[in-house]
Tab-separated table of C-alpha atoms in Angstrom:
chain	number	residue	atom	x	y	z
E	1	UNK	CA	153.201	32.763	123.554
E	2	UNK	CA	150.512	33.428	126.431
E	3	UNK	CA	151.746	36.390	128.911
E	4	UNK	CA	151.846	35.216	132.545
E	5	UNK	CA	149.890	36.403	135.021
E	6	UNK	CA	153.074	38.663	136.611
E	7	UNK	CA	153.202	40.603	133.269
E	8	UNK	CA	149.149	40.988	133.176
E	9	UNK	CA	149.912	42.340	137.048
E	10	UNK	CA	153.217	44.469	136.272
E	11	UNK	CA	151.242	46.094	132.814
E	12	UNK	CA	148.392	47.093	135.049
E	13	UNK	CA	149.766	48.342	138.923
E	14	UNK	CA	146.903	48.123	141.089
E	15	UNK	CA	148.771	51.289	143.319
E	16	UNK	CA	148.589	53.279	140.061
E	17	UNK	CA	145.193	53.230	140.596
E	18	UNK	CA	142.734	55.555	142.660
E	19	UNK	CA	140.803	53.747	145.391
E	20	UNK	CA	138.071	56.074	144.738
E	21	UNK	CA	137.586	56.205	141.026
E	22	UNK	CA	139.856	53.100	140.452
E	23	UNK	CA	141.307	54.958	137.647
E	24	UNK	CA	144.817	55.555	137.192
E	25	UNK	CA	145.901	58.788	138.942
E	26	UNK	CA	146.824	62.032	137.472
E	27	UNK	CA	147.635	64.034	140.788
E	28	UNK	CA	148.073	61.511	143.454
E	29	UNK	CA	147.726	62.750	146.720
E	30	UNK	CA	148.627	61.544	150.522
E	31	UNK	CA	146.472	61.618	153.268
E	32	UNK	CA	147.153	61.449	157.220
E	33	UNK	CA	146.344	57.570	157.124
E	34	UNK	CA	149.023	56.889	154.365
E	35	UNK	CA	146.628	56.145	151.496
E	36	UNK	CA	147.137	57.428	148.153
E	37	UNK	CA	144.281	59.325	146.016
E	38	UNK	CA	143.121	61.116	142.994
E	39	UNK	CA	143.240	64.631	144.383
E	40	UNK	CA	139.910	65.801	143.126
E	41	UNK	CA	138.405	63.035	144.484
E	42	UNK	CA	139.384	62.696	148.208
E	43	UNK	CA	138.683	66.952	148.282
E	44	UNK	CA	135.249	65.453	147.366
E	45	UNK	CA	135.310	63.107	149.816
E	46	UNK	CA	136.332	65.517	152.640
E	47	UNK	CA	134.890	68.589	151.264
E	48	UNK	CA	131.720	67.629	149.446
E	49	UNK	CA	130.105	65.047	151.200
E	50	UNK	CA	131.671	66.270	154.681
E	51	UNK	CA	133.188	62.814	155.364
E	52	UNK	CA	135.822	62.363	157.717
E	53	UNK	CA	137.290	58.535	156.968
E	54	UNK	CA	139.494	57.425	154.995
E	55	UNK	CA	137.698	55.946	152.053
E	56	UNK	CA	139.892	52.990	151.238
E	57	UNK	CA	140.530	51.799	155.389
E	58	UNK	CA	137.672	53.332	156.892
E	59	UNK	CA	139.544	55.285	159.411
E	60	UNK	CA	138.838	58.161	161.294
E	61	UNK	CA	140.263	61.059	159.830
E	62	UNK	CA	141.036	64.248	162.067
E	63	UNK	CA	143.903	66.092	159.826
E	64	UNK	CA	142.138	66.904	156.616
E	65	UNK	CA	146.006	68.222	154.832
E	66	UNK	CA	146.955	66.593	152.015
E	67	UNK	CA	150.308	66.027	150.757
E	68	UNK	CA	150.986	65.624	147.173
E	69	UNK	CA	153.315	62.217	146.185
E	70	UNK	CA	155.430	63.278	143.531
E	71	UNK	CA	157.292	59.525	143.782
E	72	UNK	CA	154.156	57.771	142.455
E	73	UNK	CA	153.754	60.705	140.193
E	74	UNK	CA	156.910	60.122	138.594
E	75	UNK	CA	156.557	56.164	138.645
E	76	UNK	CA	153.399	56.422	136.796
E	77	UNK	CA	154.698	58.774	134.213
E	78	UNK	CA	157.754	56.647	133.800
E	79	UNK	CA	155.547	53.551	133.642
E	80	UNK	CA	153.231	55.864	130.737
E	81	UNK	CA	156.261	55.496	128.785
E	82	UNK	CA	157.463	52.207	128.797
E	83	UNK	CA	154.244	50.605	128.702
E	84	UNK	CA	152.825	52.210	125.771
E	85	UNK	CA	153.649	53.116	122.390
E	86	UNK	CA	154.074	56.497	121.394
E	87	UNK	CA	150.987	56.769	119.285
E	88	UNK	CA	148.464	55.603	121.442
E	89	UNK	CA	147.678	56.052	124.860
E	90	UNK	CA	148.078	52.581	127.395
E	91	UNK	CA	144.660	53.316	128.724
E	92	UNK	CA	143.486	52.682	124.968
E	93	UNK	CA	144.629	48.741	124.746
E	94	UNK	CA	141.235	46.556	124.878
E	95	UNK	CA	143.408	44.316	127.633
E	96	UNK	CA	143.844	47.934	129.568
E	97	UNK	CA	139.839	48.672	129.717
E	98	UNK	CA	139.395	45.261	130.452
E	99	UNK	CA	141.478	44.816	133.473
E	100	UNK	CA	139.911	48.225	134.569
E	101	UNK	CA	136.403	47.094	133.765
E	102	UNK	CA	137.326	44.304	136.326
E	103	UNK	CA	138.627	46.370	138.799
E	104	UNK	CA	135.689	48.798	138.941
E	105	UNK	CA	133.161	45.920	138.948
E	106	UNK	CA	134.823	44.270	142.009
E	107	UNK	CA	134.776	47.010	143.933
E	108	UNK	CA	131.405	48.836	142.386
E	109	UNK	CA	129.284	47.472	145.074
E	110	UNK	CA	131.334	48.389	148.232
E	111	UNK	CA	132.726	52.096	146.481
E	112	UNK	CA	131.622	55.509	148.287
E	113	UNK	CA	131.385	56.594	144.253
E	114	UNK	CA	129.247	54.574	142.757
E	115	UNK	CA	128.911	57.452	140.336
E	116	UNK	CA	131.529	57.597	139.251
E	117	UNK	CA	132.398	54.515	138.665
E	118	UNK	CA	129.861	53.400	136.751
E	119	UNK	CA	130.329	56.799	134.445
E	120	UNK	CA	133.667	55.186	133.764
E	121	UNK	CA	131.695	51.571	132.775
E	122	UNK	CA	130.022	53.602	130.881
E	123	UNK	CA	133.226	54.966	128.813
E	124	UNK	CA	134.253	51.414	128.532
E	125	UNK	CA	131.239	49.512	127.050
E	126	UNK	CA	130.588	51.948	124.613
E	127	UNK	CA	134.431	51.290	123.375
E	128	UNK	CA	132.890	48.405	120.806
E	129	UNK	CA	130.810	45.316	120.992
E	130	UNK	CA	133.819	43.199	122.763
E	131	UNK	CA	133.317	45.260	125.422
E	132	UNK	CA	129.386	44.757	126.155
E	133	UNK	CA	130.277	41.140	126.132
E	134	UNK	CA	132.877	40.990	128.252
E	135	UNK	CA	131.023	42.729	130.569
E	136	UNK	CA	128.090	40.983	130.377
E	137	UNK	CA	130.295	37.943	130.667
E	138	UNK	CA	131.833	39.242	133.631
E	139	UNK	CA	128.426	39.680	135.572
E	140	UNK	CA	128.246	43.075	135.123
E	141	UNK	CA	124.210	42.605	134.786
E	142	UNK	CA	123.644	41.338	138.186
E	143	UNK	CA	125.987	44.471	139.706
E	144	UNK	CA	124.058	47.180	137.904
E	145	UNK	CA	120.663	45.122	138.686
E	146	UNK	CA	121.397	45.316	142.481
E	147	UNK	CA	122.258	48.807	142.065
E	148	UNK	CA	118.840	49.882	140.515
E	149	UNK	CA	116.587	47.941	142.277
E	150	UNK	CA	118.546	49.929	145.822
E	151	UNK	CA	115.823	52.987	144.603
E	152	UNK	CA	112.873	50.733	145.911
E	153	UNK	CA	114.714	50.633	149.613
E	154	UNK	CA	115.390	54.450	149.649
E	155	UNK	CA	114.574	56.460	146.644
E	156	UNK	CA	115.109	59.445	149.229
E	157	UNK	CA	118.509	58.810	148.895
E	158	UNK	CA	120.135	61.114	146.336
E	159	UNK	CA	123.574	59.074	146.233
E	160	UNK	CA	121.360	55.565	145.849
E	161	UNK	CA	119.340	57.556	143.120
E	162	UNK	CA	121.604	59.103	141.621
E	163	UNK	CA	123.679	55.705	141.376
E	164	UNK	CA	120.102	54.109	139.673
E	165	UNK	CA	120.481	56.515	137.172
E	166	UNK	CA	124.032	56.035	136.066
E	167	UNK	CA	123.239	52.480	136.555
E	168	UNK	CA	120.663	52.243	133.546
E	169	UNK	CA	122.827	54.983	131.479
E	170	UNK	CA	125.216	51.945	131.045
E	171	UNK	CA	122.953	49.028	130.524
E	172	UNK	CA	120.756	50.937	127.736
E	173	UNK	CA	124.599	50.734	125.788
E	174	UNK	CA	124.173	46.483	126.122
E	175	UNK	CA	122.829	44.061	123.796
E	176	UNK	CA	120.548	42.777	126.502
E	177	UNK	CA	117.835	41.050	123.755
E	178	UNK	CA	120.764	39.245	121.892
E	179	UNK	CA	121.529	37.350	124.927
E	180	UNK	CA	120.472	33.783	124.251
E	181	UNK	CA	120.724	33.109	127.725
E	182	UNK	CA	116.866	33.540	129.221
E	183	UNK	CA	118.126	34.067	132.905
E	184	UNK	CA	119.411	37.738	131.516
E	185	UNK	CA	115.718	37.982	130.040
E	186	UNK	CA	113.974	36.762	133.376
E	187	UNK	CA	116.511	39.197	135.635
E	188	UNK	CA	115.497	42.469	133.468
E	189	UNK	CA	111.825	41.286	133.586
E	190	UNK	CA	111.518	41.016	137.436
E	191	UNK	CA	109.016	43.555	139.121
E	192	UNK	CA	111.356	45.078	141.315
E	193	UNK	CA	113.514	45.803	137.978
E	194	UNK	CA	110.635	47.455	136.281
E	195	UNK	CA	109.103	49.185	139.321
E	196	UNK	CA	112.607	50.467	140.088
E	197	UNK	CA	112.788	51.971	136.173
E	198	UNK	CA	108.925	53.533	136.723
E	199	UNK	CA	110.484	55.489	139.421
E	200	UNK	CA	113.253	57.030	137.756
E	201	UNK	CA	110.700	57.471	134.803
E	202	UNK	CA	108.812	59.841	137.056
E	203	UNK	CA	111.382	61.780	139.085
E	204	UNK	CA	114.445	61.288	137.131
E	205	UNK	CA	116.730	63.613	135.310
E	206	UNK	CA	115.793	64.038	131.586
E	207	UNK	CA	118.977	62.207	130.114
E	208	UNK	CA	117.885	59.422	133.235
E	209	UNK	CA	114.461	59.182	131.635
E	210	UNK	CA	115.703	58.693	128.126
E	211	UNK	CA	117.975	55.921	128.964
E	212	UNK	CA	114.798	54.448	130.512
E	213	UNK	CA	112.721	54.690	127.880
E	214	UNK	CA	115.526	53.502	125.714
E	215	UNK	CA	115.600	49.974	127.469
E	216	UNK	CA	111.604	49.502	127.621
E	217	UNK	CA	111.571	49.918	124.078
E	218	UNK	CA	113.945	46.856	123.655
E	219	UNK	CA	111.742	45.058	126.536
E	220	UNK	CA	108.397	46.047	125.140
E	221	UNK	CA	107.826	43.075	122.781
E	222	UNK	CA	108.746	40.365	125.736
E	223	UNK	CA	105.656	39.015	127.883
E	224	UNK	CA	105.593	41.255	130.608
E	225	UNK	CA	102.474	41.796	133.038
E	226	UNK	CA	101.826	45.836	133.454
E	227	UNK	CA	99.435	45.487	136.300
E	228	UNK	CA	101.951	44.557	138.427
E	229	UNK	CA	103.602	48.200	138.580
E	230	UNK	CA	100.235	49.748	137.755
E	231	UNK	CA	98.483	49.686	141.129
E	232	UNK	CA	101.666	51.531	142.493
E	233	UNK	CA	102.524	54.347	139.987
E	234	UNK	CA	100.143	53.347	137.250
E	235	UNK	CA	98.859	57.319	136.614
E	236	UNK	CA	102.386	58.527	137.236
E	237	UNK	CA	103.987	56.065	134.615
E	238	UNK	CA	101.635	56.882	131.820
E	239	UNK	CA	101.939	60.795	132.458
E	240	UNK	CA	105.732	60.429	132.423
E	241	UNK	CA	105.690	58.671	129.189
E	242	UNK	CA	103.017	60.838	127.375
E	243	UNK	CA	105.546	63.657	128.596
E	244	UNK	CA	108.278	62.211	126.787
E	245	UNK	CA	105.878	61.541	123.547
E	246	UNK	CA	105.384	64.733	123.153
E	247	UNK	CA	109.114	65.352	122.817
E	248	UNK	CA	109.591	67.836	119.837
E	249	UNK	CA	113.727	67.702	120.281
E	250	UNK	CA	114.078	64.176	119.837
E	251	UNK	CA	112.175	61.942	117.449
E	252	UNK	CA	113.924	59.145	118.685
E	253	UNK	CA	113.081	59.591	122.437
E	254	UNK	CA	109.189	60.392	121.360
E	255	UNK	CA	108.565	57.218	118.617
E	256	UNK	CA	110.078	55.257	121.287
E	257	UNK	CA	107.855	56.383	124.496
E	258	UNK	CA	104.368	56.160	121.901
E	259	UNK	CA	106.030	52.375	121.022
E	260	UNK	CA	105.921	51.931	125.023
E	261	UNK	CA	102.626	53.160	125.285
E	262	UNK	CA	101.192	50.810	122.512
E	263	UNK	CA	102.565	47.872	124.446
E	264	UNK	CA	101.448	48.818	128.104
E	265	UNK	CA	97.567	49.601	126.146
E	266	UNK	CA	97.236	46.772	124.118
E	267	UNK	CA	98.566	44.502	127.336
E	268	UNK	CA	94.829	44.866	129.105
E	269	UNK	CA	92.115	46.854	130.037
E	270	UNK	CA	93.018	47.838	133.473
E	271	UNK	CA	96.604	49.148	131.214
E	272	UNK	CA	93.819	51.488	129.402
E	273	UNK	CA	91.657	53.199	132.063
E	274	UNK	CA	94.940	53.879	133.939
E	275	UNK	CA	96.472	55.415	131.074
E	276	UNK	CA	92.645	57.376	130.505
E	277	UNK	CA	92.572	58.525	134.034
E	278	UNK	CA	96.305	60.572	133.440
E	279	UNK	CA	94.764	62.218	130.325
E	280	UNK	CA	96.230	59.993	127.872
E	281	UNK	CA	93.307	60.604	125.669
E	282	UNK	CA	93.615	64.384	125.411
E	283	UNK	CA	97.738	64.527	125.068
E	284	UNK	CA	97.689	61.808	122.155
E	285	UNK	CA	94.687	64.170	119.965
E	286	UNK	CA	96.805	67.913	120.699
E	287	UNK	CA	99.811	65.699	119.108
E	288	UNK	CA	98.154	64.646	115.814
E	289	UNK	CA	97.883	68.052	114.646
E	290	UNK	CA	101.635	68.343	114.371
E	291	UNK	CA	102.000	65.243	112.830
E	292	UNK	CA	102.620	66.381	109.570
E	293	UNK	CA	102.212	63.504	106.634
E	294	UNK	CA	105.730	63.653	105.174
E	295	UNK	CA	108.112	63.582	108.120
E	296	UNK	CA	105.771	62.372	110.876
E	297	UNK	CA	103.858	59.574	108.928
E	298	UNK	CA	105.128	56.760	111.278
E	299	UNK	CA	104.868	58.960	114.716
E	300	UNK	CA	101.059	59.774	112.980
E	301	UNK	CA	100.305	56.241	113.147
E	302	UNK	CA	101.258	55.567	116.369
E	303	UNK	CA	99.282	57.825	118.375
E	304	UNK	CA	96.358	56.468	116.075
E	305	UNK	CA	96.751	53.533	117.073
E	306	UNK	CA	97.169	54.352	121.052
E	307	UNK	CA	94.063	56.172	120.302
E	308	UNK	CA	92.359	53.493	118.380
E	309	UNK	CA	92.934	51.187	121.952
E	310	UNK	CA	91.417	53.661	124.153
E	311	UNK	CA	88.901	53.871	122.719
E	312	UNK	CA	88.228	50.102	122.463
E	313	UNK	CA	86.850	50.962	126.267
E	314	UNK	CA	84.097	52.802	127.124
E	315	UNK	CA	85.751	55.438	129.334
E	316	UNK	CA	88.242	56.187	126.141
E	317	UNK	CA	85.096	56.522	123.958
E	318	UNK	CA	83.444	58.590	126.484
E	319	UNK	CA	87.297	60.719	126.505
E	320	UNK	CA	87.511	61.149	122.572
E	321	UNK	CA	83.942	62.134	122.183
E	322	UNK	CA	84.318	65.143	125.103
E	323	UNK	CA	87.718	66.293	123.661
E	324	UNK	CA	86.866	69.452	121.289
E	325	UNK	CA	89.629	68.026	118.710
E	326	UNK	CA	88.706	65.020	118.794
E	327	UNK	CA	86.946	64.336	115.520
E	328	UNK	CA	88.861	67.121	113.810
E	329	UNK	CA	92.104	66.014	114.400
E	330	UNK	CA	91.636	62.534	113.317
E	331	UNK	CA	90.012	63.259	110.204
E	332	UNK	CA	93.190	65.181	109.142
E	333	UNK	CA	94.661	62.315	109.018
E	334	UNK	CA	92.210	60.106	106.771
E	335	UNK	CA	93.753	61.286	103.639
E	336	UNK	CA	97.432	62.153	103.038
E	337	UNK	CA	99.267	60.632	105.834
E	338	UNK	CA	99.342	56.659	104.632
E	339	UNK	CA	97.133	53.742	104.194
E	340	UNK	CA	97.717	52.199	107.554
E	341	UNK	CA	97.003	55.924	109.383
E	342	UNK	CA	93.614	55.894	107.196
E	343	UNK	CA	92.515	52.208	107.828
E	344	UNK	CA	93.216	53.270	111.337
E	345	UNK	CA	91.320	56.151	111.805
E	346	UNK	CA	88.375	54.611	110.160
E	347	UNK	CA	88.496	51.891	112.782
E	348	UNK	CA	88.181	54.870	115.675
E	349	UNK	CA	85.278	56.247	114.246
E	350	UNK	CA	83.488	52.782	113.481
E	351	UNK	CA	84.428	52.299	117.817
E	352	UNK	CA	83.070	56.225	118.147
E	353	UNK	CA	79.569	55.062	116.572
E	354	UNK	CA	78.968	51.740	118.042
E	355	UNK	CA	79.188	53.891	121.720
E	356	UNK	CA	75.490	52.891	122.028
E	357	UNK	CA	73.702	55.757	120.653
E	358	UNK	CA	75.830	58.931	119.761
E	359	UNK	CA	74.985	62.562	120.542
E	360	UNK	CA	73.427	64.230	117.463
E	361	UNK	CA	76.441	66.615	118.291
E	362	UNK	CA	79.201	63.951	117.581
E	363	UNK	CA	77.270	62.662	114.385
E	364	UNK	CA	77.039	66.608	113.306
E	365	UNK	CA	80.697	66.811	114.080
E	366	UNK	CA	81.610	64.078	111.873
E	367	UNK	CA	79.596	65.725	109.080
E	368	UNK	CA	81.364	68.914	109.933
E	369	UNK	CA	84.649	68.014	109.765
E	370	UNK	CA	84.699	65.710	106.906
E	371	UNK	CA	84.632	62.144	107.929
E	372	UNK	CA	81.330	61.377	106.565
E	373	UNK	CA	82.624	62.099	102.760
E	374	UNK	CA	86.060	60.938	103.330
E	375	UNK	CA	84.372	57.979	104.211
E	376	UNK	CA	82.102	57.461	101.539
E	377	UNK	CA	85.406	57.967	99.469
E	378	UNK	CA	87.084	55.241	101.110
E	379	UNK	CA	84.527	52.635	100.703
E	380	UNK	CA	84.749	53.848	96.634
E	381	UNK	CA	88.200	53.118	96.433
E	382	UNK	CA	88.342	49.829	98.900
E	383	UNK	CA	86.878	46.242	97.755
E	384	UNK	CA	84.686	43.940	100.009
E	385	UNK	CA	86.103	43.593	103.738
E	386	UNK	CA	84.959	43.165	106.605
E	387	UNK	CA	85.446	46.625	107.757
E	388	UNK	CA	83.660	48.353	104.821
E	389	UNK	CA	80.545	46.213	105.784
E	390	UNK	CA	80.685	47.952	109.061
E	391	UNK	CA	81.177	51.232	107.407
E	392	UNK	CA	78.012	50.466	105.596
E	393	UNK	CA	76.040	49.594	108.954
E	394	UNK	CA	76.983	52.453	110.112
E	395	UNK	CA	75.954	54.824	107.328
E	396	UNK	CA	72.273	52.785	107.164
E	397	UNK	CA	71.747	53.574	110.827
E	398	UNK	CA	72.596	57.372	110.688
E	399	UNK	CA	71.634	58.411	106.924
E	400	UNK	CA	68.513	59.533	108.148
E	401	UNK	CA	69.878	62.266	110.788
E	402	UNK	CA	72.680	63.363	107.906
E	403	UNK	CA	70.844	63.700	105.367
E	404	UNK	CA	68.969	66.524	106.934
E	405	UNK	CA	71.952	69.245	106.696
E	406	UNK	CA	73.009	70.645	103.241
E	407	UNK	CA	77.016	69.359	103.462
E	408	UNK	CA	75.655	65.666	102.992
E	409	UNK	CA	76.725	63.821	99.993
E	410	UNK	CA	73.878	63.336	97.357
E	411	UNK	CA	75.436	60.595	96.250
E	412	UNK	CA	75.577	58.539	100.067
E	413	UNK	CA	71.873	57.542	99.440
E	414	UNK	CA	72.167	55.718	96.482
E	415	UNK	CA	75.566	54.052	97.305
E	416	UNK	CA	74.183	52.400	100.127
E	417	UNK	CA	70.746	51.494	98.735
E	418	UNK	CA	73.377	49.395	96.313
E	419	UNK	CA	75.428	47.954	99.417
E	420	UNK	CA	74.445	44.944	100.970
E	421	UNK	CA	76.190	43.012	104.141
């Protein structure tokens, strides 16, 4: 048998509830203007932020006393009691966080406490996958889009800021890439979304910036144009993201800001010479060393790869050659870390020597630190490809200036007199 509507109403009293926090009270309180609230929160109203209405009627307020109301104290305990089993708190039925999901969302918009309110979302849609739904269902995407994309109108604003950054703390908890429904798709890839999610990515708080990074991750594979938020903050972006890489505390938070950067690189070249100019180049090389093969292997690869498309331009080739690490700390990685970190660091130094002519001082490097044998190893132990043709180009054109020092293999010449394209 369905409950009616007045049962729904009587199981859930609306004048239980804070007008503030829209949670059910704990010490209510009554102010000059009649209106019941949370007494923590109305001292933060008054105190705080210095405001002198009445939150709920907008009233001028000139007697800041408040009296406490121990009649709705002792309805809501009584109503504690009967409503609930003695196990389990009422505030712990789905039907309870549901009706109070609803509540909060009606009034999120027009609430002095944004803040908190959406810290209490937060509670609720992490209380199970019914939850994400039924706020997702209940349009809770379109509040907590208008409520981000407020930083673009006043990001001075440390209420409107801070509200952005609760804001994204409860979407990163949703399933927004199940959603078959494209409109949710199109909504999270408008500009003003991801301009608005740049900004907290650069001036945020650090739990702020993880939630951030957390939801570009699950955007990073959709079709999104980077130049559109690049000409704003494109230098500021990168740098807050190559911050975040270089995360030692949490592997999550740094394999998922180098997964960011791989997108926003391989996206175009204007992506790369932006990310070049905020010293992407030099940040991704003093990472490798700590890389180590065993427990880094996949975080390894990725800043090979970002490196690997930087230098597919000429300013990144001009950026990995001038770095004093450069050659060094990718052949570390040639042997011992995996195939895919080797295949790609072979690539970078087949980009390296195609730069038009290189210094004698970066071909003396790469004898130096190793390459030149690990590379005549490789092209033992790998069949015909493509890429081991170009590995034999590039030994015919610069045989002639290795072979001079004493650290060249004796065995290079006669490999490659027995290699043709």
């Amino acid at each position: 048998m369905e409950r009616s509507n007045h049962d729904s109403e009587m199981e859930f009293p609306q004048d239980f509830r804070c007008p503030i926090s829209m949670e059910i009270m704990k010490d209510p309180v009554i102010i000059s203007t009649g209106v019941t609230y949370e007494r923590k929160n109305i001292q933060k109203w008054f105190f705080s932020y210095k405001k002198t209405t009445c939150p709920a009627t907008m009233q001028s307020v000139e007697n800041f006393d408040i009296t406490p109301n121990h009649t709705l104290k002792r309805l809501i305990f009584a109503w504690h009691n009967s409503h609930s089993p003695s196990s389990s708190s009422p505030s712990c039925s789905p039907s309870f966080r549901r009706d109070e999901m609803v509540a909060l969302l009606k009034t999120l918009n027009s609430s002095p406490f944004k803040v908190t309110s959406l810290r209490k979302l937060k509670e609720i849609v992490e209380d199970g996958d019914e939850m994400k739904l039924d706020f997702m269902l209940l349009g809770g995407l379109e509040v907590l889009f208008q409520l981000i994309i407020q930083i673009l109108a006043d990001s001075s604003d440390f209420m409107v800021f801070r509200a952005c950054e609760e804001a994204l703390g409860v979407l990163q908890h949703l399933p927004i890439l199940q959603e078959s429904d494209g409109k949710v798709i199109e909504l999270l890839l408008k500009p003003e979304f991801m301009k608005s999610m740049v900004i907290i990515l650069q001036r945020g708080s650090k739990e702020a910036r993880v939630y951030t990074m957390s939801i570009l991750r699950k955007l990073a594979n959709l079709d999104f144009n980077w130049n559109v938020v690049l000409n704003d903050q494109g230098v500021g972006m990168f740098k807050s993201i190559l911050e975040l890489a270089s995360d030692e505390i949490s592997t999550k938070v740094s394999s998922s800001a180098l997964q960011v950067l791989i997108k926003i690189l391989d996206s175009s070249k204007e992506c790369r010479s932006k990310a070049i100019e905020a010293g992407a180049m030099s940040n991704l090389i003093e990472l490798l060393p700590d890389s180590n093969s065993d427990s880094d292997r996949s975080k390894c690869e990725k800043i090979l790869l970002a490196i690997k498309l930087l230098c597919e331009c000429t300013n990144g080739k001009v950026a990995f050659i001038e770095h004093a690490l450069g050659i060094g700390a990718v052949s570390s990685k040639l042997f011992g870390v995996s195939e895919i970190a080797s295949n790609i660091g072979i690539h970078i130094f087949l980009l390296i020597c195609s730069f038009h002519d290189p210094t004698n001082k970066v071909l003396e490097d790469m004898l130096i630190y190793g390459v030149v044998k690990k590379l005549v190893i490789l092209m033992h132990m790998s069949g015909p490809s493509p890429t081991k043709n170009k590995m034999v180009d590039m030994f015919k054109k610069h045989t002639n200036l290795w072979s001079r020092y004493p650290c060249f293999p004796s065995e290079l010449k006669g490999f490659i007199g027995s290699h043709r394209v």
